[in-house]
Tab-separated table of C-alpha atoms in Angstrom:
chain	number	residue	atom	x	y	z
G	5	UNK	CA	195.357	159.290	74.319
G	6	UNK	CA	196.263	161.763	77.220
G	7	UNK	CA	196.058	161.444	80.751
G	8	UNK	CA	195.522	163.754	83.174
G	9	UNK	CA	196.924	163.667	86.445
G	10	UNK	CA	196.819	165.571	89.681
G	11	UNK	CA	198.978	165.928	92.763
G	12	UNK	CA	198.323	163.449	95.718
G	13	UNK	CA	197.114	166.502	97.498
G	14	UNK	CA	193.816	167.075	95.155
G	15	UNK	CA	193.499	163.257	95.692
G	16	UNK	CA	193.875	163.454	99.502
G	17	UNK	CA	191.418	166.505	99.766
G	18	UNK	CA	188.693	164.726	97.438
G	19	UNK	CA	189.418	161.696	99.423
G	20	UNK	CA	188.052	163.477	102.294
G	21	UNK	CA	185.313	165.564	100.646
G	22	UNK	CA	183.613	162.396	98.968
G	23	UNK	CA	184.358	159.501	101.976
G	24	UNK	CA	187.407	157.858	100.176
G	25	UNK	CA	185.901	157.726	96.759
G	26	UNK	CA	188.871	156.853	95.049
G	27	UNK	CA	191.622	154.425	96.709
G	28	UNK	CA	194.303	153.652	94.034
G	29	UNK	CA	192.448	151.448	91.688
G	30	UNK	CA	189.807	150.821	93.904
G	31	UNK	CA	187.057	153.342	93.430
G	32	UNK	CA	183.208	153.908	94.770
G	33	UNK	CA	180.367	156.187	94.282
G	34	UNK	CA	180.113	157.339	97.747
G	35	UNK	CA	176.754	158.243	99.665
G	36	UNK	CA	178.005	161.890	99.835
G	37	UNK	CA	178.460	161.476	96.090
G	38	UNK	CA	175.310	160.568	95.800
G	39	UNK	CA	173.508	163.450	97.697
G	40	UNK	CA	175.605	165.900	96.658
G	41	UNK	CA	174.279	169.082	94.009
G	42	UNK	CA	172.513	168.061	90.534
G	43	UNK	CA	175.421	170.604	89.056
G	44	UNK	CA	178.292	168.239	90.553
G	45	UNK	CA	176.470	165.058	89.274
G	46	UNK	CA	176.658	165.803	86.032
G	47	UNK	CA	180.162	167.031	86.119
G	48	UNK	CA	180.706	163.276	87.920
G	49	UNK	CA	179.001	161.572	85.105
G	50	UNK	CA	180.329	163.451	82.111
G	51	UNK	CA	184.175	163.187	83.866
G	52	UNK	CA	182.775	159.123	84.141
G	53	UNK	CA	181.357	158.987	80.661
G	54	UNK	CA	184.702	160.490	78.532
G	55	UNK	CA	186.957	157.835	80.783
G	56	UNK	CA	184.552	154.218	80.444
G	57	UNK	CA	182.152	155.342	77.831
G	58	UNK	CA	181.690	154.393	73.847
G	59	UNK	CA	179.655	156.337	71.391
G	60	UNK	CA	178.172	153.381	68.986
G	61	UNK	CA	176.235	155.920	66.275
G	62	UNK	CA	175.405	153.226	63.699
G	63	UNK	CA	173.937	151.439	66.791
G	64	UNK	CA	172.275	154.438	68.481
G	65	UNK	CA	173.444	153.660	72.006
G	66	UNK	CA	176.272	154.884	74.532
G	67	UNK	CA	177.798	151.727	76.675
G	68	UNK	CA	179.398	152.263	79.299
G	69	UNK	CA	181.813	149.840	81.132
G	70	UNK	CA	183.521	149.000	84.291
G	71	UNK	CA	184.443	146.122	86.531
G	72	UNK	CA	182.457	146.910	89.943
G	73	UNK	CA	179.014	146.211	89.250
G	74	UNK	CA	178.055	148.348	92.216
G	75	UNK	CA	179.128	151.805	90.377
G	76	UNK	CA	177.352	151.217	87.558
G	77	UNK	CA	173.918	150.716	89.429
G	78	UNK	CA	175.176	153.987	90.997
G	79	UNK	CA	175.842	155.866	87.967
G	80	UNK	CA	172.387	154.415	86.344
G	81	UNK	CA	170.401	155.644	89.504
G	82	UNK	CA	172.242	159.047	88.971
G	83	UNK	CA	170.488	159.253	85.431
G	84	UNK	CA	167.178	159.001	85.924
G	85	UNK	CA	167.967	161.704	88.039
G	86	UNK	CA	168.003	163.266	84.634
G	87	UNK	CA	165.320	161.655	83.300
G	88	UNK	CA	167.714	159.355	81.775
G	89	UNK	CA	166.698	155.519	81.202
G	90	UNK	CA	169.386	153.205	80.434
G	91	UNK	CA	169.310	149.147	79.817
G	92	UNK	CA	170.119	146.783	82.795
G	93	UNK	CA	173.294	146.254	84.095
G	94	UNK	CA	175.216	142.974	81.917
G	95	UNK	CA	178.068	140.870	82.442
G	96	UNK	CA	180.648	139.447	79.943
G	97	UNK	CA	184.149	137.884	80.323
G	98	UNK	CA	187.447	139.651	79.010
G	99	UNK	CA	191.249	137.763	79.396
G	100	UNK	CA	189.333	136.297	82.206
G	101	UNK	CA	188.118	138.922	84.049
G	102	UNK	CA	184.224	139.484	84.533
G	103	UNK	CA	183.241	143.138	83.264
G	104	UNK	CA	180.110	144.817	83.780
G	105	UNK	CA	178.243	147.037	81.188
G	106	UNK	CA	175.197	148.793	80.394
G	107	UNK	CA	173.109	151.196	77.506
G	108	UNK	CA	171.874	154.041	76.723
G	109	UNK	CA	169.664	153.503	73.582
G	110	UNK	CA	166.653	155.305	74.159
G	111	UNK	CA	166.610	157.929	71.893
G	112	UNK	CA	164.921	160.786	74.514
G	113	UNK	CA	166.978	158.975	77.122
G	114	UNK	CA	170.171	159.689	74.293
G	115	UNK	CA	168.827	163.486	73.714
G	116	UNK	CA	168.726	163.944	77.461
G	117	UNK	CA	171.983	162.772	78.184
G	118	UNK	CA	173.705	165.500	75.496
G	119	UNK	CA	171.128	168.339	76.775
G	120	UNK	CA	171.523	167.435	80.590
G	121	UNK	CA	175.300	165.856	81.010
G	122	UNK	CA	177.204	165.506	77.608
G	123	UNK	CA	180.781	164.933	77.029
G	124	UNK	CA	183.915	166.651	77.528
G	125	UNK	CA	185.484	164.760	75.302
G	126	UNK	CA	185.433	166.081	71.456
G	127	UNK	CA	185.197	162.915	69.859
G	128	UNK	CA	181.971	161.167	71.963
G	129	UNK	CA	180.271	164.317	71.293
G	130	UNK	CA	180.438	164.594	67.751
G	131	UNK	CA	179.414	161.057	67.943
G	132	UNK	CA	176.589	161.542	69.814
G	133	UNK	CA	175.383	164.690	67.508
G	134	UNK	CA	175.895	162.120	65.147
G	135	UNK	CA	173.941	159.687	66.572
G	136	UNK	CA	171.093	161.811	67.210
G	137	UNK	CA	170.739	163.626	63.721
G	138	UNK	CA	170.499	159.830	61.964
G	139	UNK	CA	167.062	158.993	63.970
G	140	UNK	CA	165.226	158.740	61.536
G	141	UNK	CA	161.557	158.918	63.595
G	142	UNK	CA	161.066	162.719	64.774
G	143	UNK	CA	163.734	165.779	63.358
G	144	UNK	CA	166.032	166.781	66.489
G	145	UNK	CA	166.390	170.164	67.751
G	146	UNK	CA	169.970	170.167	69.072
G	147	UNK	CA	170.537	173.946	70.734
């Protein structure tokens, strides 16, 4: 795995851009995130989707995780944005910490997301073509 990681000044000018989005570990989907452009939306969910994200293709669904509870209501609000319907927002335990998940599974929902946001990363998106191409109920036109 790689990270990627900018200088405190890109951090400090975002900071101030999106109303202290990100605060070390602490992070929030902002109001001005939220009303910002459709184009930087889906930039902000495809950068959120290749970071807490899992491709499942023998279960037809993209999870998503992440502790706060809060961004994930965010980030599912964002979607049907894009005419993308997702499952409720669930809760499980991990080495004792409460996490927070939810699904894509939908498979116009699933075609929307790779038309609309898709991934960055290599790996989801193969995945996902994946994914799509083995629904079995109506052939998928993936241009």
């Amino acid at each position: 795995m790689c990270k990627y990681f900018y200088p405190k000044i890109v951090g400090l000018i975002l900071n101030y851009i999106f109303d202290d989005f990100a605060i070390g570990k602490e992070k929030v989907v902002t109001d001005k995130i939220m009303n910002s452009s459709s184009e930087f939306k889906k930039g902000f969910i495809r950068a959120f989707y290749d970071d807490e994200s899992t491709v499942y293709w023998k279960r037809k669904t993209i999870r998503v995780f992440q502790d706060q509870k809060e961004i994930l209501e965010r980030i599912r609000s964002i979607l049907l944005e894009f005419n993308i319907k997702s499952a409720i927002v669930r809760s499980y335990m991990k080495g004792g910490k409460k996490r927070h998940y939810f699904n894509i599974c939908q498979r116009d929902s699933l075609l929307n997301f790779h038309k609309s946001i898709g991934f960055t990363s290599l790996d989801k998106d193969e995945k996902l073509v994946k994914l799509l191409k083995d629904y079995r109920r109506i052939p998928i036109k993936l241009d």
